[in-house]
């Protein structure tokens, strides 16, 4: 375990988590790329590259909606297979409280629990639900707690931990321990708790042999879709295709919808596979619908 600072260290295996914890710690565990890893075409790298293709201030929120949609149809696996489950079970046997902390928003809570179960990671978090912990930003999803997982709806993990603690969800007196593959999230939580004088240990998880989709490239068909979504006429055609899948008359083929409305509905259309040359993930979603 290599130190980044007095409160933050780098670990290369989740086995280091129980070894680093002490009695009375409250443990937060990131989900994506720490507990489970989705297939590349449903990864965070996919979402970030799509956002870059969409461009503009609405590119990232739109990409997040599409990314969330893919969570319902993509495959995922535990990052370190059985070792992931073993590390969390070791914490629970010692009586430590273990909570999920994710950048996902609460609208994909059911998909998240299905993925965890499929990876053999069901039942690892405390099952109580506190509900809304903090309001959403700019009309977005709130920070939400459900069945042991804090959904931060973006990079609001420091606020997620603080609001969870205020609601009495954590120990409030012992240390907070966070393991996360994103150093910026670990440091943000560290700084927030340091201001409170709260004990903290951050573990920056850099899994051995993991590429974290670092060399991922968007399929060309998705790049074409992004270009279409960036134009009002392209969005109108996507909406018309959605009408066709729903068995309704094409109402949108010649419409010029607003950017906000069309991006919202286009998110749904992406889920059910409305695009020429759609990826295998999207086709899988159509077959399941």
XYZ file of N, CA and C in Angstrom, residues 23-230:
624
model
N -11.760 -1.247 14.137
C -13.041 -1.315 14.829
C -13.663 0.082 14.916
N -14.947 0.171 14.602
C -15.649 1.448 14.667
C -15.663 2.229 13.373
N -14.935 1.772 12.347
C -14.930 2.469 11.056
C -16.281 2.342 10.364
N -16.640 3.387 9.621
C -17.764 3.337 8.693
C -17.175 3.265 7.295
N -17.531 2.236 6.536
C -16.864 1.948 5.266
C -17.791 2.270 4.096
N -17.278 3.051 3.151
C -17.981 3.343 1.905
C -17.209 2.705 0.752
N -17.947 2.059 -0.143
C -17.328 1.357 -1.264
C -17.944 1.861 -2.566
N -17.102 2.370 -3.443
C -17.546 2.757 -4.782
C -18.041 1.514 -5.525
N -18.914 1.705 -6.502
C -19.471 0.553 -7.224
C -18.781 0.339 -8.568
N -18.885 1.307 -9.487
C -18.328 1.112 -10.827
C -16.806 1.116 -10.806
N -16.211 0.088 -11.376
C -14.763 -0.087 -11.492
C -14.088 -0.376 -10.157
N -14.878 -0.542 -9.086
C -14.322 -0.939 -7.793
C -14.948 -2.253 -7.347
N -16.279 -2.308 -7.353
C -16.968 -3.571 -7.076
C -17.236 -4.338 -8.356
N -17.783 -3.645 -9.334
C -18.117 -4.322 -10.585
C -17.641 -3.506 -11.771
N -17.425 -4.198 -12.859
C -16.994 -3.534 -14.090
C -17.950 -3.940 -15.208
N -18.579 -2.963 -15.876
C -19.494 -3.287 -16.970
C -18.720 -3.553 -18.251
N -19.414 -4.101 -19.237
C -18.758 -4.271 -20.526
C -18.421 -2.894 -21.100
N -17.418 -2.808 -21.968
C -16.908 -1.503 -22.411
C -17.964 -0.565 -22.981
N -18.947 -1.104 -23.714
C -19.941 -0.240 -24.342
C -21.014 0.248 -23.376
N -20.804 0.027 -22.077
C -21.687 0.603 -21.059
C -20.858 1.180 -19.920
N -19.620 1.522 -20.212
C -18.698 2.004 -19.182
C -18.755 3.525 -19.064
N -18.111 4.034 -18.020
C -18.020 5.489 -17.864
C -17.233 6.104 -19.011
N -16.226 5.373 -19.512
C -15.459 5.873 -20.655
C -16.378 6.078 -21.859
N -17.327 5.153 -22.046
C -18.317 5.292 -23.127
C -19.104 6.583 -22.944
N -19.592 6.821 -21.721
C -20.418 8.000 -21.461
C -19.634 9.288 -21.689
N -18.396 9.319 -21.239
C -17.598 10.543 -21.379
C -17.272 10.830 -22.839
N -16.994 9.794 -23.603
C -16.709 10.025 -25.019
C -17.963 10.428 -25.780
N -19.103 9.857 -25.401
C -20.350 10.269 -26.041
C -20.643 11.729 -25.724
N -20.426 12.137 -24.469
C -20.655 13.530 -24.082
C -19.793 14.474 -24.913
N -18.550 14.071 -25.164
C -17.656 14.900 -25.974
C -18.178 15.021 -27.401
N -18.756 13.930 -27.921
C -19.318 13.966 -29.274
C -20.554 14.858 -29.333
N -21.390 14.799 -28.286
C -22.605 15.611 -28.263
C -22.276 17.089 -28.102
N -21.265 17.373 -27.263
C -20.820 18.747 -27.072
C -21.846 19.600 -26.347
N -21.473 20.839 -26.098
C -22.388 21.776 -25.453
C -22.595 21.474 -23.983
N -23.292 22.365 -23.311
C -23.531 22.204 -21.883
C -24.422 21.034 -21.541
N -25.256 20.589 -22.498
C -26.172 19.482 -22.221
C -25.595 18.129 -22.619
N -24.382 18.112 -23.165
C -23.803 16.860 -23.634
C -23.622 15.832 -22.534
N -23.053 16.261 -21.389
C -22.811 15.311 -20.309
C -24.115 14.834 -19.671
N -25.075 15.718 -19.327
C -26.340 15.207 -18.781
C -27.043 14.242 -19.729
N -27.032 14.549 -21.029
C -27.678 13.653 -21.992
C -26.967 12.309 -22.036
N -25.630 12.340 -22.037
C -24.864 11.091 -22.052
C -25.136 10.267 -20.802
N -25.311 10.945 -19.672
C -25.594 10.228 -18.419
C -26.938 9.513 -18.488
N -27.938 10.148 -19.107
C -29.234 9.484 -19.264
C -29.084 8.221 -20.113
N -28.331 8.329 -21.194
C -28.136 7.176 -22.067
C -27.324 6.093 -21.364
N -26.322 6.509 -20.622
C -25.497 5.569 -19.857
C -26.363 4.828 -18.839
N -27.233 5.566 -18.167
C -28.130 4.935 -17.195
C -29.035 3.916 -17.881
N -29.505 4.248 -19.088
C -30.371 3.318 -19.809
C -29.657 2.006 -20.097
N -28.376 2.084 -20.438
C -27.625 0.879 -20.766
C -27.416 -0.029 -19.563
N -27.496 0.530 -18.350
C -27.307 -0.311 -17.171
C -28.387 -1.384 -17.063
N -29.526 -1.146 -17.697
C -30.600 -2.127 -17.645
C -30.397 -3.317 -18.560
N -29.450 -3.221 -19.501
C -29.280 -4.310 -20.469
C -27.841 -4.810 -20.583
N -26.900 -4.111 -19.957
C -25.502 -4.518 -20.121
C -25.137 -5.649 -19.161
N -24.025 -6.285 -19.439
C -23.479 -7.302 -18.554
C -22.393 -6.678 -17.684
N -22.194 -7.245 -16.507
C -21.164 -6.749 -15.596
C -20.562 -7.938 -14.858
N -19.375 -7.738 -14.306
C -18.727 -8.788 -13.520
C -18.033 -8.147 -12.330
N -17.841 -8.931 -11.286
C -17.108 -8.443 -10.119
C -15.662 -8.178 -10.517
N -15.110 -7.061 -10.056
C -13.769 -6.658 -10.487
C -12.712 -7.721 -10.207
N -12.782 -8.344 -9.034
C -11.784 -9.358 -8.680
C -12.435 -10.706 -8.388
N -13.532 -10.968 -9.099
C -14.234 -12.242 -8.958
C -14.557 -12.509 -7.484
N -14.251 -13.711 -6.999
C -14.622 -14.091 -5.637
C -13.928 -13.234 -4.585
N -12.735 -12.728 -4.887
C -11.996 -11.921 -3.907
C -12.763 -10.664 -3.523
N -13.573 -10.133 -4.449
C -14.371 -8.946 -4.137
C -15.374 -9.258 -3.038
N -16.095 -10.366 -3.199
C -17.076 -10.765 -2.190
C -16.392 -11.103 -0.861
N -15.282 -11.797 -0.930
C -14.585 -12.212 0.291
C -14.165 -11.009 1.132
N -13.691 -9.946 0.476
C -13.243 -8.760 1.212
C -14.402 -8.103 1.953
N -15.554 -8.020 1.300
C -16.710 -7.383 1.925
C -17.293 -8.253 3.034
N -17.294 -9.560 2.819
C -17.769 -10.465 3.868
C -16.880 -10.374 5.104
N -15.576 -10.193 4.897
C -14.654 -10.073 6.025
C -14.986 -8.851 6.872
N -15.368 -7.759 6.218
C -15.760 -6.551 6.953
C -17.028 -6.785 7.762
N -17.993 -7.427 7.152
C -19.272 -7.644 7.829
C -19.118 -8.604 9.009
N -18.256 -9.594 8.874
C -18.033 -10.515 9.996
C -17.445 -9.794 11.203
N -16.726 -8.723 10.947
C -16.140 -7.936 12.040
C -17.118 -6.901 12.588
N -18.324 -6.878 12.049
C -19.344 -5.962 12.546
C -19.224 -4.547 12.019
N -18.445 -4.338 10.951
C -18.288 -3.003 10.383
C -19.445 -2.688 9.440
N -19.862 -1.439 9.451
C -20.939 -1.007 8.563
C -20.368 -0.734 7.178
N -20.966 -1.335 6.168
C -20.490 -1.189 4.792
C -21.606 -0.576 3.957
N -21.285 0.519 3.253
C -22.271 1.235 2.446
C -21.727 1.435 1.035
N -22.614 1.424 0.056
C -22.227 1.750 -1.304
C -22.236 3.260 -1.494
N -21.348 3.753 -2.346
C -21.276 5.186 -2.664
C -20.992 5.293 -4.152
N -21.961 5.796 -4.914
C -21.835 5.749 -6.367
C -22.207 7.069 -7.024
N -21.600 7.317 -8.183
C -21.947 8.488 -8.991
C -23.236 8.275 -9.774
N -23.747 7.052 -9.778
C -25.023 6.801 -10.453
C -26.130 7.590 -9.758
N -27.245 7.786 -10.461
C -28.363 8.423 -9.776
C -29.410 7.378 -9.425
N -30.341 7.775 -8.583
C -31.269 6.817 -7.980
C -32.228 6.197 -8.987
N -32.306 6.754 -10.184
C -33.219 6.191 -11.177
C -32.743 4.846 -11.708
N -31.499 4.488 -11.420
C -31.005 3.172 -11.840
C -30.744 2.282 -10.627
N -31.452 2.545 -9.535
C -31.255 1.730 -8.329
C -31.583 0.264 -8.591
N -32.713 -0.009 -9.235
C -33.091 -1.404 -9.477
C -32.071 -2.100 -10.370
N -31.624 -1.406 -11.420
C -30.619 -1.991 -12.304
C -29.320 -2.262 -11.543
N -28.977 -1.349 -10.634
C -27.757 -1.515 -9.846
C -27.838 -2.761 -8.979
N -28.966 -2.960 -8.308
C -29.100 -4.134 -7.447
C -29.127 -5.425 -8.263
N -29.710 -5.375 -9.457
C -29.686 -6.564 -10.313
C -28.263 -6.897 -10.738
N -27.479 -5.864 -11.072
C -26.091 -6.103 -11.459
C -25.287 -6.683 -10.300
N -25.456 -6.117 -9.115
C -24.736 -6.630 -7.952
C -25.094 -8.090 -7.697
N -26.377 -8.405 -7.802
C -26.803 -9.792 -7.580
C -26.209 -10.723 -8.630
N -26.194 -10.275 -9.887
C -25.648 -11.103 -10.961
C -24.153 -11.351 -10.782
N -23.481 -10.433 -10.078
C -22.042 -10.572 -9.827
C -21.758 -11.282 -8.506
N -22.813 -11.782 -7.851
C -22.621 -12.456 -6.573
C -22.356 -11.508 -5.426
N -22.795 -10.251 -5.569
C -22.523 -9.231 -4.557
C -23.802 -8.734 -3.887
N -24.858 -9.525 -3.928
C -26.094 -9.122 -3.270
C -25.952 -9.280 -1.758
N -26.666 -8.436 -1.020
C -26.687 -8.531 0.433
C -25.448 -8.024 1.138
N -24.586 -7.294 0.432
C -23.337 -6.850 1.064
C -23.506 -5.539 1.824
N -24.565 -4.773 1.510
C -24.798 -3.501 2.181
C -25.960 -3.626 3.157
N -25.985 -2.724 4.143
C -27.129 -2.673 5.038
C -28.374 -2.339 4.220
N -29.485 -2.956 4.554
C -30.653 -2.895 3.682
C -31.631 -1.764 3.983
N -31.347 -0.929 4.967
C -32.287 0.154 5.257
C -32.225 1.223 4.171
N -33.286 2.025 4.082
C -33.393 3.099 3.099
C -33.739 4.398 3.813
N -32.962 5.448 3.543
C -33.226 6.764 4.133
C -33.929 7.701 3.164
N -33.902 7.374 1.872
C -34.546 8.237 0.886
C -33.679 9.432 0.523
N -34.317 10.573 0.264
C -33.591 11.757 -0.199
C -32.678 12.303 0.893
N -31.412 12.518 0.525
C -30.430 13.083 1.451
C -30.127 14.539 1.132
N -30.199 14.905 -0.149
C -29.952 16.289 -0.572
C -30.637 16.501 -1.911
N -31.096 17.712 -2.148
C -31.798 18.024 -3.391
C -30.862 17.939 -4.589
N -31.465 17.687 -5.749
C -30.688 17.649 -6.972
C -30.253 19.037 -7.397
N -29.239 19.092 -8.227
C -28.734 20.363 -8.732
C -29.360 20.664 -10.085
N -29.872 21.888 -10.233
C -30.428 22.301 -11.518
C -31.550 21.418 -12.014
N -32.378 20.935 -11.099
C -33.486 20.080 -11.492
C -33.101 18.637 -11.717
N -31.844 18.281 -11.428
C -31.391 16.911 -11.615
C -31.817 16.006 -10.474
N -31.356 14.768 -10.536
C -31.712 13.782 -9.516
C -31.094 14.163 -8.172
N -31.775 13.856 -7.069
C -31.234 14.170 -5.745
C -30.160 13.170 -5.334
N -29.437 13.502 -4.279
C -28.617 12.491 -3.607
C -29.588 11.637 -2.809
N -29.515 10.342 -3.008
C -30.558 9.448 -2.516
C -29.927 8.212 -1.882
N -30.531 7.725 -0.809
C -30.045 6.513 -0.149
C -31.101 5.425 -0.261
N -30.706 4.292 -0.826
C -31.642 3.177 -0.967
C -30.921 1.856 -0.739
N -31.438 1.087 0.195
C -30.922 -0.250 0.514
C -29.402 -0.274 0.650
N -28.907 0.696 1.416
C -27.487 0.695 1.745
C -26.578 1.381 0.752
N -27.128 1.950 -0.319
C -26.307 2.613 -1.341
C -26.675 4.093 -1.408
N -25.651 4.960 -1.392
C -25.848 6.398 -1.566
C -25.621 6.723 -3.038
N -26.681 7.185 -3.710
C -26.618 7.558 -5.126
C -26.375 9.061 -5.210
N -25.203 9.444 -5.734
C -24.786 10.847 -5.687
C -25.110 11.630 -6.956
N -25.627 10.970 -7.983
C -26.047 11.652 -9.212
C -24.947 12.554 -9.765
N -23.762 12.012 -9.892
C -22.625 12.780 -10.393
C -21.489 12.782 -9.382
N -20.617 13.769 -9.516
C -19.406 13.813 -8.681
C -19.657 14.524 -7.356
N -20.731 14.147 -6.664
C -21.093 14.799 -5.396
C -20.876 13.842 -4.225
N -19.801 13.078 -4.277
C -19.616 12.049 -3.255
C -19.312 12.634 -1.880
N -18.592 13.743 -1.835
C -18.334 14.375 -0.537
C -19.651 14.807 0.100
N -20.511 15.429 -0.692
C -21.820 15.842 -0.188
C -22.660 14.626 0.178
N -22.505 13.551 -0.594
C -23.241 12.330 -0.298
C -22.879 11.758 1.059
N -21.576 11.701 1.355
C -21.133 11.188 2.657
C -21.605 12.108 3.780
N -21.443 13.416 3.589
C -21.828 14.365 4.637
C -23.326 14.315 4.922
N -24.134 14.283 3.872
C -25.586 14.270 4.079
C -26.039 12.943 4.682
N -25.383 11.860 4.310
C -25.694 10.555 4.902
C -25.376 10.560 6.396
N -24.250 11.146 6.749
C -23.862 11.225 8.158
C -24.841 12.100 8.947
N -25.269 13.202 8.345
C -26.212 14.088 9.041
C -27.531 13.392 9.342
N -27.926 12.485 8.455
C -29.170 11.748 8.676
C -28.987 10.593 9.655
N -27.790 10.458 10.194
C -27.548 9.402 11.168
C -27.280 8.051 10.557
N -26.896 8.043 9.277
C -26.661 6.761 8.627
C -25.340 6.118 8.992
N -24.340 6.945 9.349
C -23.020 6.407 9.653
C -22.754 6.355 11.142
N -21.500 6.054 11.477
C -21.136 5.957 12.881
C -20.963 7.310 13.545
N -20.565 8.332 12.764
C -20.427 9.720 13.183
C -19.268 9.971 14.140
N -18.696 8.932 14.713
C -17.610 9.149 15.668
C -16.322 8.447 15.237
N -16.413 7.268 14.660
C -15.219 6.577 14.189
C -14.740 7.159 12.871
N -13.741 6.525 12.296
C -13.243 6.972 10.990
C -14.237 6.650 9.885
N -14.131 7.404 8.809
C -14.768 7.044 7.546
C -13.680 6.480 6.643
N -13.939 5.328 6.046
C -13.012 4.714 5.093
C -13.719 4.634 3.746
N -13.061 5.111 2.705
C -13.618 5.063 1.348
C -12.619 4.407 0.418
N -13.092 3.426 -0.365
C -12.284 2.861 -1.446
C -12.965 3.200 -2.760
N -12.194 3.775 -3.697
C -12.763 4.287 -4.948
C -11.666 4.281 -6.010
N -12.040 3.968 -7.247
C -11.037 3.962 -8.313
C -10.725 5.362 -8.827
N -11.516 6.355 -8.430
C -11.278 7.734 -8.871
C -10.633 8.529 -7.734
N -9.377 8.927 -7.936
C -8.646 9.653 -6.897
C -9.337 10.964 -6.550
N -9.938 11.624 -7.535
C -10.584 12.908 -7.262
C -11.732 12.754 -6.270
N -12.438 11.624 -6.314
C -13.521 11.396 -5.364
C -12.970 11.144 -3.960
N -11.897 10.369 -3.887
C -11.276 10.102 -2.584
C -10.800 11.410 -1.958
N -10.150 12.245 -2.741
C -9.614 13.502 -2.215
C -10.721 14.466 -1.819
N -11.817 14.486 -2.577
C -12.929 15.383 -2.242
C -13.547 15.007 -0.902
N -13.759 13.715 -0.674
C -14.317 13.270 0.607
C -13.326 13.546 1.732
N -12.047 13.320 1.461
C -11.006 13.581 2.459
C -11.030 15.039 2.902
N -11.083 15.956 1.946
C -11.067 17.385 2.276
C -12.309 17.792 3.056
N -13.467 17.247 2.667
C -14.712 17.597 3.355
C -14.681 17.144 4.812
N -14.208 15.936 5.056
C -14.188 15.417 6.421
C -13.068 16.034 7.251
N -12.004 16.421 6.578
C -10.903 17.083 7.288
C -11.374 18.402 7.881
N -12.240 19.117 7.147
C -12.777 20.381 7.662
C -13.615 20.162 8.912
N -14.174 18.968 9.042
C -14.987 18.648 10.215
C -14.153 18.065 11.354
N -12.877 17.822 11.090
C -12.036 17.184 12.088
C -12.331 15.706 12.252
N -12.906 15.113 11.223
C -13.312 13.703 11.266
C -12.183 12.813 10.761
N -11.974 11.679 11.399
C -10.974 10.732 10.940
C -11.344 10.161 9.582
N -10.354 9.967 8.728
C -10.632 9.486 7.375
C -9.450 8.690 6.851
N -9.761 7.625 6.116
C -8.762 6.894 5.345
C -9.328 6.677 3.951
N -8.620 7.177 2.949
C -9.029 6.989 1.567
C -8.127 5.988 0.875
N -8.732 5.038 0.178
C -7.986 4.034 -0.572
C -8.267 4.238 -2.058
N -7.252 4.699 -2.775
C -7.380 4.853 -4.225
C -7.115 3.492 -4.856
N -8.159 2.919 -5.427
C -8.115 1.544 -5.931
C -7.621 1.531 -7.372
N -6.423 1.020 -7.565
C -5.841 0.884 -8.903
C -5.614 -0.606 -9.114
N -6.598 -1.253 -9.693
C -6.584 -2.714 -9.788
C -5.476 -3.202 -10.712
N -4.752 -4.203 -10.259
C -3.687 -4.793 -11.067
C -4.260 -5.365 -12.360
N -3.636 -5.012 -13.470
C -4.042 -5.557 -14.755
C -5.273 -4.923 -15.354
N -5.827 -3.903 -14.683
C -7.048 -3.266 -15.194
C -6.682 -2.138 -16.136
N -7.354 -2.090 -17.273
C -7.125 -0.967 -18.176
C -8.159 0.122 -17.976
N -9.226 -0.206 -17.169
C -10.298 0.764 -16.884
C -10.827 1.406 -18.166
N -10.809 0.617 -19.261
C -11.300 1.096 -20.558
C -10.534 2.339 -21.021
N -9.263 2.430 -20.602
C -8.492 3.621 -20.927
C -8.279 3.818 -22.415
N -8.259 2.722 -23.184
C -8.060 2.837 -24.625
C -9.369 2.645 -25.380
N -10.485 2.816 -24.678
C -11.785 2.590 -25.296
C -12.065 3.643 -26.364
N -12.660 3.212 -27.468
C -13.080 4.124 -28.532
C -14.542 3.854 -28.861
N -15.323 4.899 -28.989
C -16.736 4.738 -29.333
C -16.886 4.030 -30.671
N -17.840 3.093 -30.791
C -18.142 2.517 -32.104
C -18.556 3.627 -33.070
N -18.235 3.441 -34.335
C -18.543 4.478 -35.323
C -20.040 4.755 -35.386
N -20.872 3.706 -35.219
C -22.321 3.912 -35.279
C -22.795 4.851 -34.179
N -22.166 4.779 -32.999
C -22.561 5.661 -31.901
C -22.102 7.091 -32.186
N -20.946 7.234 -32.812
C -20.502 8.574 -33.201
C -21.486 9.198 -34.191
N -21.974 8.377 -35.130
C -22.956 8.887 -36.082
C -24.242 9.288 -35.371
N -24.666 8.453 -34.407
C -25.868 8.782 -33.649
C -25.681 10.093 -32.898
N -24.512 10.281 -32.301
C -24.245 11.514 -31.564
C -24.333 12.724 -32.489
N -23.809 12.579 -33.698
C -23.897 13.690 -34.651
C -25.351 13.984 -35.000
N -26.151 12.913 -35.130
C -27.571 13.116 -35.435
C -28.278 13.813 -34.275
N -27.976 13.387 -33.048
C -28.619 13.989 -31.883
C -28.210 15.442 -31.688
N -27.089 15.819 -32.262
C -26.620 17.199 -32.132
C -27.361 18.151 -33.071
